[in-house]
């Protein structure tokens, strides 16, 4: 688990109803418990808090320890800077108490004059996962003051030694960190305490994943992703249009390559049409499209292509020579199913439903979620890419880990919802997301769009209404 996961878990935990207040209470209670287990009670304890949530954990720790210990709480910084609601809430509680001595320290010189020799334990809750760069004043002086007592006073850090990973960090006996050890933490002893997360958070896709996936890269035109959608045939033009329309809300430019015969049916100013001659895609179109592919960040290939041998040969030839991240969907899946070797060395997401999964791998995904996940993970590992298995719960795996998505509803069995999904996954790839996150968040937003449309129109809706809901799903996720 990485620090980024902490923020995704906190947001997804809130989505499940586990509030940041509960997490902070459990974090502070956990630190207090470990301190009393290790050092006993009736102690003189100094808690140093910063103005972030690490400091917030310190406020809770101070309150819990004050029940059977003498506690002094030093806030280092301006209390007006205490940012989060949960940290402020715990600060207000502390200020309302009488047995905890509180000092607000803003002046580095004063901090450097402190005498901490009378304390048995110092709790370091100055900086945590939100640290950026070397510790700045007055936090820096507090770190150096605490370090004067390393070896003679017990020093316990909350989450990580403040200042880490810079060299100017608290010399802690150990850190009490939360829920799991983090990959980035090393060089100091950690004690892990749980703070109330359910195991589902390892796998369930939520607004936390979406927030990280939707961070816009630059604000300049054309930096926020370019996507090429390849689809359509003599009989179908709706599918590639739906994929393109949905994607156009997330990326700057969407090129839509279709046979000219059906391209005539599309007139949407948001899309850049790139018709190719004829009625269906054939191998002769590969070079033209590979040239077009050089201009974009990701590709969706498959919606509405049709299943003629020529078209399937076109798909395999294109995939074999394409160097960009690809979503292979719908008829494109049946084309590559005939020769999976074209996927070797590629970056891709396959988006099969159960039937297409069976065509691809000769086995149907049955049974409970965990069994399906194992199968999807095994097949994704075998083909070296990411698979998004669509279903009541979508299951996504890159062969190393797996995710599942619960958004969506039965109204989405209507045609075209898979095209919207393929467009969203392609757009998220084009925004620079890795395939696992692009596929997971694509499934999440697609289902959310379906849920929002159902809210409005009931269960009879079209995929076009879903595509038009995409901006609302993005807004909801970013504001969550
Ligand atoms: N799920 C969990 O693990 C939980 C963790 N909790 C605690 O939350 C902190 C992370 O809180 P956050 O507010 O994001 O950041 P910090 O408190 O670490 O610091 C931000 C704070 O400090 C200022 N700051 C940042 N860098 C510097 C610097 N180099 N010098 C000086 N000041 C700096 C910044 O301006 C902010 O004011 C995590 O570590 C856990 O302790 C939750 O409480 C419970 C769930
Ligand atoms: K800390």
Tab-separated table of N, CA, C and O in Angstrom, residues 292-402:
chain	number	residue	atom	x	y	z
A	292	UNK	N	-2.632	7.746	-37.924
A	292	UNK	CA	-3.545	8.534	-37.079
A	292	UNK	C	-3.262	8.243	-35.601
A	292	UNK	O	-3.252	9.138	-34.764
A	293	UNK	N	-2.956	6.995	-35.315
A	293	UNK	CA	-2.718	6.584	-33.910
A	293	UNK	C	-1.515	7.314	-33.327
A	293	UNK	O	-1.459	7.580	-32.121
A	294	UNK	N	-0.562	7.698	-34.169
A	294	UNK	CA	0.629	8.413	-33.657
A	294	UNK	C	0.258	9.749	-33.035
A	294	UNK	O	0.954	10.259	-32.177
A	295	UNK	N	-0.908	10.294	-33.424
A	295	UNK	CA	-1.272	11.643	-32.929
A	295	UNK	C	-2.030	11.597	-31.609
A	295	UNK	O	-2.362	12.632	-31.037
A	296	UNK	N	-2.385	10.383	-31.136
A	296	UNK	CA	-3.258	10.314	-29.946
A	296	UNK	C	-2.549	9.615	-28.797
A	296	UNK	O	-1.460	9.091	-28.946
A	297	UNK	N	-3.229	9.651	-27.627
A	297	UNK	CA	-2.638	9.039	-26.422
A	297	UNK	C	-3.174	7.642	-26.166
A	297	UNK	O	-2.577	6.864	-25.441
A	298	UNK	N	-4.365	7.350	-26.723
A	298	UNK	CA	-4.952	6.011	-26.510
A	298	UNK	C	-5.977	5.744	-27.606
A	298	UNK	O	-6.402	6.664	-28.313
A	299	UNK	N	-6.366	4.482	-27.711
A	299	UNK	CA	-7.246	4.043	-28.789
A	299	UNK	C	-8.346	3.143	-28.258
A	299	UNK	O	-8.099	2.347	-27.345
A	300	UNK	N	-9.548	3.287	-28.818
A	300	UNK	CA	-10.617	2.309	-28.588
A	300	UNK	C	-10.866	1.658	-29.936
A	300	UNK	O	-11.082	2.357	-30.927
A	301	UNK	N	-10.794	0.333	-29.982
A	301	UNK	CA	-11.067	-0.346	-31.253
A	301	UNK	C	-12.077	-1.456	-31.008
A	301	UNK	O	-11.965	-2.225	-30.063
A	302	UNK	N	-13.157	-1.462	-31.815
A	302	UNK	CA	-14.125	-2.539	-31.680
A	302	UNK	C	-15.579	-2.200	-31.870
A	302	UNK	O	-16.294	-2.933	-32.547
A	303	UNK	N	-16.077	-1.099	-31.286
A	303	UNK	CA	-17.529	-0.886	-31.317
A	303	UNK	C	-18.113	-0.875	-32.731
A	303	UNK	O	-17.711	-0.092	-33.579
A	304	UNK	N	-19.042	-1.786	-32.998
A	304	UNK	CA	-19.787	-1.769	-34.249
A	304	UNK	C	-18.964	-2.127	-35.476
A	304	UNK	O	-19.344	-1.822	-36.605
A	305	UNK	N	-17.806	-2.782	-35.289
A	305	UNK	CA	-16.936	-3.085	-36.442
A	305	UNK	C	-17.552	-4.131	-37.362
A	305	UNK	O	-17.284	-4.148	-38.564
A	306	UNK	N	-18.361	-5.044	-36.813
A	306	UNK	CA	-18.840	-6.158	-37.628
A	306	UNK	C	-17.815	-7.284	-37.566
A	306	UNK	O	-16.692	-7.080	-37.097
A	307	UNK	N	-18.201	-8.461	-38.072
A	307	UNK	CA	-17.388	-9.657	-37.818
A	307	UNK	C	-16.932	-10.349	-39.103
A	307	UNK	O	-16.651	-11.537	-39.101
A	308	UNK	N	-16.830	-9.605	-40.216
A	308	UNK	CA	-16.354	-10.272	-41.447
A	308	UNK	C	-14.897	-10.673	-41.232
A	308	UNK	O	-14.184	-10.057	-40.433
A	309	UNK	N	-14.455	-11.710	-41.950
A	309	UNK	CA	-13.062	-12.148	-41.801
A	309	UNK	C	-12.089	-11.006	-42.104
A	309	UNK	O	-11.092	-10.815	-41.411
A	310	UNK	N	-12.415	-10.217	-43.128
A	310	UNK	CA	-11.529	-9.088	-43.512
A	310	UNK	C	-11.407	-8.107	-42.350
A	310	UNK	O	-10.326	-7.632	-42.019
A	311	UNK	N	-12.550	-7.809	-41.730
A	311	UNK	CA	-12.519	-6.822	-40.633
A	311	UNK	C	-11.760	-7.387	-39.435
A	311	UNK	O	-10.966	-6.686	-38.805
A	312	UNK	N	-11.951	-8.669	-39.159
A	312	UNK	CA	-11.231	-9.258	-38.022
A	312	UNK	C	-9.727	-9.281	-38.309
A	312	UNK	O	-8.904	-8.995	-37.427
A	313	UNK	N	-9.374	-9.542	-39.555
A	313	UNK	CA	-7.945	-9.521	-39.932
A	313	UNK	C	-7.401	-8.104	-39.756
A	313	UNK	O	-6.292	-7.901	-39.252
A	314	UNK	N	-8.230	-7.120	-40.108
A	314	UNK	CA	-7.814	-5.707	-39.919
A	314	UNK	C	-7.502	-5.436	-38.450
A	314	UNK	O	-6.462	-4.872	-38.111
A	315	UNK	N	-8.385	-5.880	-37.566
A	315	UNK	CA	-8.196	-5.627	-36.126
A	315	UNK	C	-6.873	-6.237	-35.650
A	315	UNK	O	-6.054	-5.576	-35.027
A	316	UNK	N	-6.649	-7.495	-36.007
A	316	UNK	CA	-5.438	-8.157	-35.520
A	316	UNK	C	-4.193	-7.463	-36.054
A	316	UNK	O	-3.221	-7.224	-35.333
A	317	UNK	N	-4.224	-7.072	-37.290
A	317	UNK	CA	-3.072	-6.403	-37.924
A	317	UNK	C	-2.813	-5.062	-37.237
A	317	UNK	O	-1.687	-4.722	-36.880
A	318	UNK	N	-3.897	-4.333	-36.978
A	318	UNK	CA	-3.731	-3.007	-36.336
A	318	UNK	C	-3.168	-3.192	-34.930
A	318	UNK	O	-2.178	-2.564	-34.547
A	319	UNK	N	-3.786	-4.079	-34.152
A	319	UNK	CA	-3.359	-4.282	-32.760
A	319	UNK	C	-1.887	-4.686	-32.711
A	319	UNK	O	-1.101	-4.176	-31.916
A	320	UNK	N	-1.513	-5.553	-33.647
A	320	UNK	CA	-0.132	-6.073	-33.661
A	320	UNK	C	0.883	-4.938	-33.837
A	320	UNK	O	1.975	-4.973	-33.292
A	321	UNK	N	0.507	-3.891	-34.594
A	321	UNK	CA	1.472	-2.832	-34.891
A	321	UNK	C	1.231	-1.541	-34.118
A	321	UNK	O	1.966	-0.584	-34.279
A	322	UNK	N	0.206	-1.550	-33.253
A	322	UNK	CA	-0.101	-0.293	-32.552
A	322	UNK	C	0.738	-0.194	-31.278
A	322	UNK	O	0.825	-1.143	-30.503
A	323	UNK	N	1.310	0.969	-31.046
A	323	UNK	CA	2.191	1.133	-29.869
A	323	UNK	C	1.493	1.891	-28.746
A	323	UNK	O	2.083	2.162	-27.710
A	324	UNK	N	0.252	2.250	-28.935
A	324	UNK	CA	-0.427	3.076	-27.926
A	324	UNK	C	-1.323	2.193	-27.052
A	324	UNK	O	-1.752	1.107	-27.483
A	325	UNK	N	-1.654	2.667	-25.814
A	325	UNK	CA	-2.596	1.918	-24.969
A	325	UNK	C	-3.941	1.781	-25.685
A	325	UNK	O	-4.406	2.742	-26.298
A	326	UNK	N	-4.499	0.575	-25.647
A	326	UNK	CA	-5.733	0.305	-26.386
A	326	UNK	C	-6.814	-0.294	-25.503
A	326	UNK	O	-6.510	-1.064	-24.594
A	327	UNK	N	-8.060	0.071	-25.830
A	327	UNK	CA	-9.212	-0.659	-25.305
A	327	UNK	C	-9.726	-1.497	-26.465
A	327	UNK	O	-9.966	-0.960	-27.550
A	328	UNK	N	-9.825	-2.804	-26.253
A	328	UNK	CA	-10.356	-3.676	-27.310
A	328	UNK	C	-11.698	-4.178	-26.819
A	328	UNK	O	-11.781	-4.839	-25.774
A	329	UNK	N	-12.745	-3.814	-27.557
A	329	UNK	CA	-14.109	-4.024	-27.071
A	329	UNK	C	-14.955	-4.703	-28.135
A	329	UNK	O	-14.606	-4.690	-29.328
A	330	UNK	N	-16.063	-5.308	-27.741
A	330	UNK	CA	-17.115	-5.777	-28.665
A	330	UNK	C	-16.536	-6.666	-29.772
A	330	UNK	O	-15.768	-7.584	-29.510
A	331	UNK	N	-16.826	-6.294	-31.046
A	331	UNK	CA	-16.372	-7.158	-32.154
A	331	UNK	C	-14.854	-7.259	-32.182
A	331	UNK	O	-14.289	-8.252	-32.661
A	332	UNK	N	-14.161	-6.266	-31.661
A	332	UNK	CA	-12.686	-6.314	-31.621
A	332	UNK	C	-12.214	-7.495	-30.782
A	332	UNK	O	-11.176	-8.107	-31.060
A	333	UNK	N	-13.011	-7.830	-29.745
A	333	UNK	CA	-12.623	-8.945	-28.872
A	333	UNK	C	-12.663	-10.272	-29.635
A	333	UNK	O	-11.788	-11.111	-29.500
A	334	UNK	N	-13.712	-10.421	-30.466
A	334	UNK	CA	-13.835	-11.673	-31.219
A	334	UNK	C	-12.706	-11.787	-32.237
A	334	UNK	O	-12.210	-12.871	-32.529
A	335	UNK	N	-12.246	-10.649	-32.723
A	335	UNK	CA	-11.135	-10.679	-33.695
A	335	UNK	C	-9.854	-11.146	-33.011
A	335	UNK	O	-9.172	-12.057	-33.494
A	336	UNK	N	-9.531	-10.572	-31.847
A	336	UNK	CA	-8.264	-10.966	-31.199
A	336	UNK	C	-8.379	-12.354	-30.586
A	336	UNK	O	-7.386	-13.057	-30.420
A	337	UNK	N	-9.625	-12.779	-30.281
A	337	UNK	CA	-9.800	-14.123	-29.692
A	337	UNK	C	-9.237	-15.186	-30.634
A	337	UNK	O	-8.777	-16.237	-30.204
A	338	UNK	N	-9.206	-14.895	-31.924
A	338	UNK	CA	-8.719	-15.880	-32.899
A	338	UNK	C	-7.197	-15.952	-32.911
A	338	UNK	O	-6.607	-16.873	-33.446
A	339	UNK	N	-6.538	-14.955	-32.318
A	339	UNK	CA	-5.078	-15.039	-32.221
A	339	UNK	C	-4.579	-14.083	-31.141
A	339	UNK	O	-4.200	-12.940	-31.419
A	340	UNK	N	-4.609	-14.561	-29.882
A	340	UNK	CA	-4.260	-13.696	-28.745
A	340	UNK	C	-2.808	-13.251	-28.783
A	340	UNK	O	-2.425	-12.318	-28.079
A	341	UNK	N	-2.010	-13.883	-29.645
A	341	UNK	CA	-0.582	-13.499	-29.655
A	341	UNK	C	-0.384	-12.060	-30.135
A	341	UNK	O	0.629	-11.430	-29.854
A	342	UNK	N	-1.410	-11.498	-30.821
A	342	UNK	CA	-1.222	-10.104	-31.290
A	342	UNK	C	-1.139	-9.136	-30.115
A	342	UNK	O	-0.712	-7.993	-30.260
A	343	UNK	N	-1.542	-9.607	-28.919
A	343	UNK	CA	-1.548	-8.730	-27.734
A	343	UNK	C	-0.186	-8.673	-27.050
A	343	UNK	O	0.042	-7.832	-26.188
A	344	UNK	N	0.722	-9.558	-27.465
A	344	UNK	CA	1.995	-9.671	-26.743
A	344	UNK	C	2.740	-8.328	-26.724
A	344	UNK	O	2.843	-7.661	-27.759
A	345	UNK	N	3.150	-7.927	-25.550
A	345	UNK	CA	3.933	-6.684	-25.436
A	345	UNK	C	3.104	-5.418	-25.541
A	345	UNK	O	3.634	-4.309	-25.509
A	346	UNK	N	1.783	-5.564	-25.634
A	346	UNK	CA	0.926	-4.381	-25.799
A	346	UNK	C	0.421	-3.900	-24.443
A	346	UNK	O	0.391	-4.650	-23.473
A	347	UNK	N	-0.009	-2.645	-24.383
A	347	UNK	CA	-0.725	-2.105	-23.218
A	347	UNK	C	-2.195	-2.054	-23.599
A	347	UNK	O	-2.549	-1.355	-24.566
A	348	UNK	N	-3.027	-2.833	-22.874
A	348	UNK	CA	-4.405	-2.904	-23.360
A	348	UNK	C	-5.375	-3.232	-22.230
A	348	UNK	O	-4.983	-3.750	-21.177
A	349	UNK	N	-6.646	-2.926	-22.495
A	349	UNK	CA	-7.762	-3.344	-21.644
A	349	UNK	C	-8.751	-4.088	-22.545
A	349	UNK	O	-9.168	-3.548	-23.572
A	350	UNK	N	-9.093	-5.327	-22.150
A	350	UNK	CA	-10.163	-6.051	-22.842
A	350	UNK	C	-11.439	-5.840	-22.034
A	350	UNK	O	-11.392	-5.883	-20.807
A	351	UNK	N	-12.550	-5.621	-22.702
A	351	UNK	CA	-13.789	-5.315	-21.957
A	351	UNK	C	-14.901	-6.305	-22.334
A	351	UNK	O	-15.949	-5.909	-22.864
A	352	UNK	N	-14.694	-7.601	-22.041
A	352	UNK	CA	-15.691	-8.606	-22.398
A	352	UNK	C	-16.854	-8.677	-21.427
A	352	UNK	O	-16.687	-8.356	-20.249
A	353	UNK	N	-18.065	-9.088	-21.954
A	353	UNK	CA	-19.073	-9.558	-21.024
A	353	UNK	C	-18.828	-11.069	-20.901
A	353	UNK	O	-17.888	-11.594	-21.525
A	354	UNK	N	-19.648	-11.756	-20.120
A	354	UNK	CA	-19.369	-13.172	-19.827
A	354	UNK	C	-19.244	-13.996	-21.104
A	354	UNK	O	-18.322	-14.808	-21.228
A	355	UNK	N	-20.122	-13.749	-22.083
A	355	UNK	CA	-20.077	-14.528	-23.329
A	355	UNK	C	-18.777	-14.304	-24.080
A	355	UNK	O	-18.117	-15.232	-24.547
A	356	UNK	N	-18.359	-13.033	-24.150
A	356	UNK	CA	-17.110	-12.735	-24.881
A	356	UNK	C	-15.908	-13.288	-24.102
A	356	UNK	O	-14.913	-13.697	-24.690
A	357	UNK	N	-16.026	-13.317	-22.776
A	357	UNK	CA	-14.947	-13.898	-21.953
A	357	UNK	C	-14.784	-15.374	-22.316
A	357	UNK	O	-13.678	-15.874	-22.507
A	358	UNK	N	-15.914	-16.051	-22.481
A	358	UNK	CA	-15.874	-17.479	-22.822
A	358	UNK	C	-15.241	-17.666	-24.195
A	358	UNK	O	-14.400	-18.532	-24.405
A	359	UNK	N	-15.583	-16.778	-25.135
A	359	UNK	CA	-14.996	-16.882	-26.485
A	359	UNK	C	-13.486	-16.663	-26.405
A	359	UNK	O	-12.697	-17.352	-27.035
A	360	UNK	N	-13.066	-15.736	-25.558
A	360	UNK	CA	-11.632	-15.408	-25.457
A	360	UNK	C	-10.837	-16.510	-24.774
A	360	UNK	O	-9.738	-16.852	-25.193
A	361	UNK	N	-11.412	-17.053	-23.689
A	361	UNK	CA	-10.596	-17.929	-22.836
A	361	UNK	C	-11.131	-19.337	-22.702
A	361	UNK	O	-10.572	-20.140	-21.949
A	362	UNK	N	-12.259	-19.628	-23.385
A	362	UNK	CA	-12.789	-20.991	-23.378
A	362	UNK	C	-13.359	-21.397	-22.037
A	362	UNK	O	-13.604	-22.562	-21.785
A	363	UNK	N	-13.545	-20.456	-21.146
A	363	UNK	CA	-14.134	-20.792	-19.848
A	363	UNK	C	-15.057	-19.653	-19.433
A	363	UNK	O	-14.746	-18.474	-19.646
A	364	UNK	N	-16.222	-20.059	-18.863
A	364	UNK	CA	-17.188	-19.019	-18.480
A	364	UNK	C	-16.937	-18.598	-17.047
A	364	UNK	O	-16.711	-19.436	-16.173
A	365	UNK	N	-16.951	-17.278	-16.759
A	365	UNK	CA	-16.755	-16.813	-15.386
A	365	UNK	C	-18.019	-17.076	-14.563
A	365	UNK	O	-19.025	-16.420	-14.752
A	366	UNK	N	-17.976	-18.104	-13.720
A	366	UNK	CA	-19.156	-18.396	-12.896
A	366	UNK	C	-18.810	-18.189	-11.425
A	366	UNK	O	-17.687	-17.856	-11.083
A	367	UNK	N	-19.792	-18.419	-10.571
A	367	UNK	CA	-19.546	-18.491	-9.129
A	367	UNK	C	-19.469	-17.130	-8.464
A	367	UNK	O	-19.679	-16.101	-9.096
A	368	UNK	N	-19.149	-17.170	-7.156
A	368	UNK	CA	-19.123	-15.930	-6.356
A	368	UNK	C	-18.001	-14.985	-6.797
A	368	UNK	O	-17.073	-15.396	-7.490
A	369	UNK	N	-18.095	-13.775	-6.336
A	369	UNK	CA	-17.184	-12.695	-6.731
A	369	UNK	C	-15.716	-13.108	-6.622
A	369	UNK	O	-14.949	-12.956	-7.582
A	370	UNK	N	-15.339	-13.680	-5.485
A	370	UNK	CA	-13.910	-13.987	-5.280
A	370	UNK	C	-13.418	-15.002	-6.307
A	370	UNK	O	-12.305	-14.890	-6.815
A	371	UNK	N	-14.295	-15.966	-6.677
A	371	UNK	CA	-13.891	-16.971	-7.674
A	371	UNK	C	-13.749	-16.326	-9.045
A	371	UNK	O	-12.777	-16.535	-9.764
A	372	UNK	N	-14.724	-15.475	-9.394
A	372	UNK	CA	-14.657	-14.760	-10.683
A	372	UNK	C	-13.369	-13.931	-10.726
A	372	UNK	O	-12.650	-13.926	-11.724
A	373	UNK	N	-13.088	-13.265	-9.601
A	373	UNK	CA	-11.910	-12.393	-9.552
A	373	UNK	C	-10.638	-13.200	-9.783
A	373	UNK	O	-9.753	-12.784	-10.528
A	374	UNK	N	-10.583	-14.372	-9.147
A	374	UNK	CA	-9.399	-15.226	-9.335
A	374	UNK	C	-9.213	-15.587	-10.803
A	374	UNK	O	-8.117	-15.505	-11.352
A	375	UNK	N	-10.338	-15.940	-11.463
A	375	UNK	CA	-10.268	-16.359	-12.874
A	375	UNK	C	-9.829	-15.183	-13.750
A	375	UNK	O	-8.934	-15.302	-14.594
A	376	UNK	N	-10.433	-14.007	-13.513
A	376	UNK	CA	-10.087	-12.824	-14.316
A	376	UNK	C	-8.612	-12.467	-14.093
A	376	UNK	O	-7.873	-12.174	-15.037
A	377	UNK	N	-8.169	-12.584	-12.837
A	377	UNK	CA	-6.772	-12.241	-12.519
A	377	UNK	C	-5.817	-13.226	-13.222
A	377	UNK	O	-4.818	-12.838	-13.812
A	378	UNK	N	-6.218	-14.498	-13.207
A	378	UNK	CA	-5.374	-15.544	-13.847
A	378	UNK	C	-5.261	-15.283	-15.343
A	378	UNK	O	-4.158	-15.240	-15.908
A	379	UNK	N	-6.399	-14.998	-16.000
A	379	UNK	CA	-6.377	-14.784	-17.458
A	379	UNK	C	-5.650	-13.485	-17.814
A	379	UNK	O	-4.915	-13.402	-18.792
A	380	UNK	N	-5.840	-12.473	-16.985
A	380	UNK	CA	-5.145	-11.202	-17.254
A	380	UNK	C	-3.642	-11.411	-17.133
A	380	UNK	O	-2.861	-10.901	-17.940
A	381	UNK	N	-3.240	-12.216	-16.149
A	381	UNK	CA	-1.813	-12.520	-15.981
A	381	UNK	C	-1.283	-13.267	-17.199
A	381	UNK	O	-0.221	-12.948	-17.723
A	382	UNK	N	-2.084	-14.211	-17.681
A	382	UNK	CA	-1.654	-15.025	-18.838
A	382	UNK	C	-1.434	-14.161	-20.082
A	382	UNK	O	-0.450	-14.307	-20.792
A	383	UNK	N	-2.386	-13.230	-20.321
A	383	UNK	CA	-2.254	-12.443	-21.573
A	383	UNK	C	-1.472	-11.151	-21.350
A	383	UNK	O	-1.291	-10.368	-22.278
A	384	UNK	N	-1.066	-10.891	-20.110
A	384	UNK	CA	-0.202	-9.722	-19.867
A	384	UNK	C	-0.901	-8.386	-20.056
A	384	UNK	O	-0.326	-7.419	-20.547
A	385	UNK	N	-2.189	-8.346	-19.688
A	385	UNK	CA	-2.900	-7.053	-19.824
A	385	UNK	C	-4.001	-6.968	-18.786
A	385	UNK	O	-4.018	-7.726	-17.826
A	386	UNK	N	-4.905	-6.031	-18.986
A	386	UNK	CA	-6.000	-5.829	-18.033
A	386	UNK	C	-7.311	-6.283	-18.662
A	386	UNK	O	-7.558	-6.033	-19.848
A	387	UNK	N	-8.115	-6.968	-17.853
A	387	UNK	CA	-9.425	-7.425	-18.306
A	387	UNK	C	-10.495	-6.781	-17.434
A	387	UNK	O	-10.362	-6.768	-16.199
A	388	UNK	N	-11.497	-6.219	-18.056
A	388	UNK	CA	-12.671	-5.691	-17.362
A	388	UNK	C	-13.822	-6.617	-17.737
A	388	UNK	O	-14.343	-6.544	-18.845
A	389	UNK	N	-14.188	-7.512	-16.832
A	389	UNK	CA	-15.308	-8.429	-17.077
A	389	UNK	C	-16.594	-7.748	-16.623
A	389	UNK	O	-16.781	-7.463	-15.429
A	390	UNK	N	-17.463	-7.447	-17.595
A	390	UNK	CA	-18.689	-6.701	-17.273
A	390	UNK	C	-19.704	-7.656	-16.660
A	390	UNK	O	-19.801	-8.822	-17.030
A	391	UNK	N	-20.479	-7.134	-15.720
A	391	UNK	CA	-21.530	-7.963	-15.099
A	391	UNK	C	-22.235	-7.168	-14.023
A	391	UNK	O	-21.986	-5.969	-13.872
A	392	UNK	N	-23.119	-7.845	-13.249
A	392	UNK	CA	-23.838	-7.121	-12.174
A	392	UNK	C	-22.799	-6.435	-11.286
A	392	UNK	O	-22.938	-5.280	-10.906
A	393	UNK	N	-21.733	-7.179	-10.942
A	393	UNK	CA	-20.541	-6.531	-10.374
A	393	UNK	C	-19.481	-6.648	-11.470
A	393	UNK	O	-19.167	-7.747	-11.909
A	394	UNK	N	-18.915	-5.540	-11.901
A	394	UNK	CA	-17.817	-5.634	-12.868
A	394	UNK	C	-16.574	-6.090	-12.124
A	394	UNK	O	-16.320	-5.634	-11.002
A	395	UNK	N	-15.794	-6.970	-12.727
A	395	UNK	CA	-14.553	-7.432	-12.097
A	395	UNK	C	-13.393	-7.024	-12.995
A	395	UNK	O	-13.427	-7.253	-14.208
A	396	UNK	N	-12.378	-6.376	-12.392
A	396	UNK	CA	-11.270	-5.826	-13.172
A	396	UNK	C	-9.965	-6.359	-12.600
A	396	UNK	O	-9.780	-6.364	-11.374
A	397	UNK	N	-9.053	-6.809	-13.473
A	397	UNK	CA	-7.750	-7.238	-12.958
A	397	UNK	C	-6.652	-7.015	-13.989
A	397	UNK	O	-6.879	-7.115	-15.192
A	398	UNK	N	-5.458	-6.709	-13.474
A	398	UNK	CA	-4.280	-6.551	-14.346
A	398	UNK	C	-3.347	-7.739	-14.167
A	398	UNK	O	-2.178	-7.679	-14.520
A	399	UNK	N	-3.882	-8.796	-13.533
A	399	UNK	CA	-3.061	-9.991	-13.320
A	399	UNK	C	-2.333	-9.952	-11.993
A	399	UNK	O	-1.897	-10.980	-11.487
A	400	UNK	N	-2.217	-8.739	-11.403
A	400	UNK	CA	-1.517	-8.653	-10.102
A	400	UNK	C	-2.497	-8.440	-8.953
A	400	UNK	O	-2.366	-8.989	-7.875
A	401	UNK	N	-3.483	-7.592	-9.154
A	401	UNK	CA	-4.509	-7.380	-8.136
A	401	UNK	C	-5.853	-7.291	-8.834
A	401	UNK	O	-5.902	-7.308	-10.061
A	402	UNK	N	-6.918	-7.228	-8.044
A	402	UNK	CA	-8.224	-7.162	-8.709
A	402	UNK	C	-9.097	-6.146	-8.015
A	402	UNK	O	-8.922	-5.849	-6.820
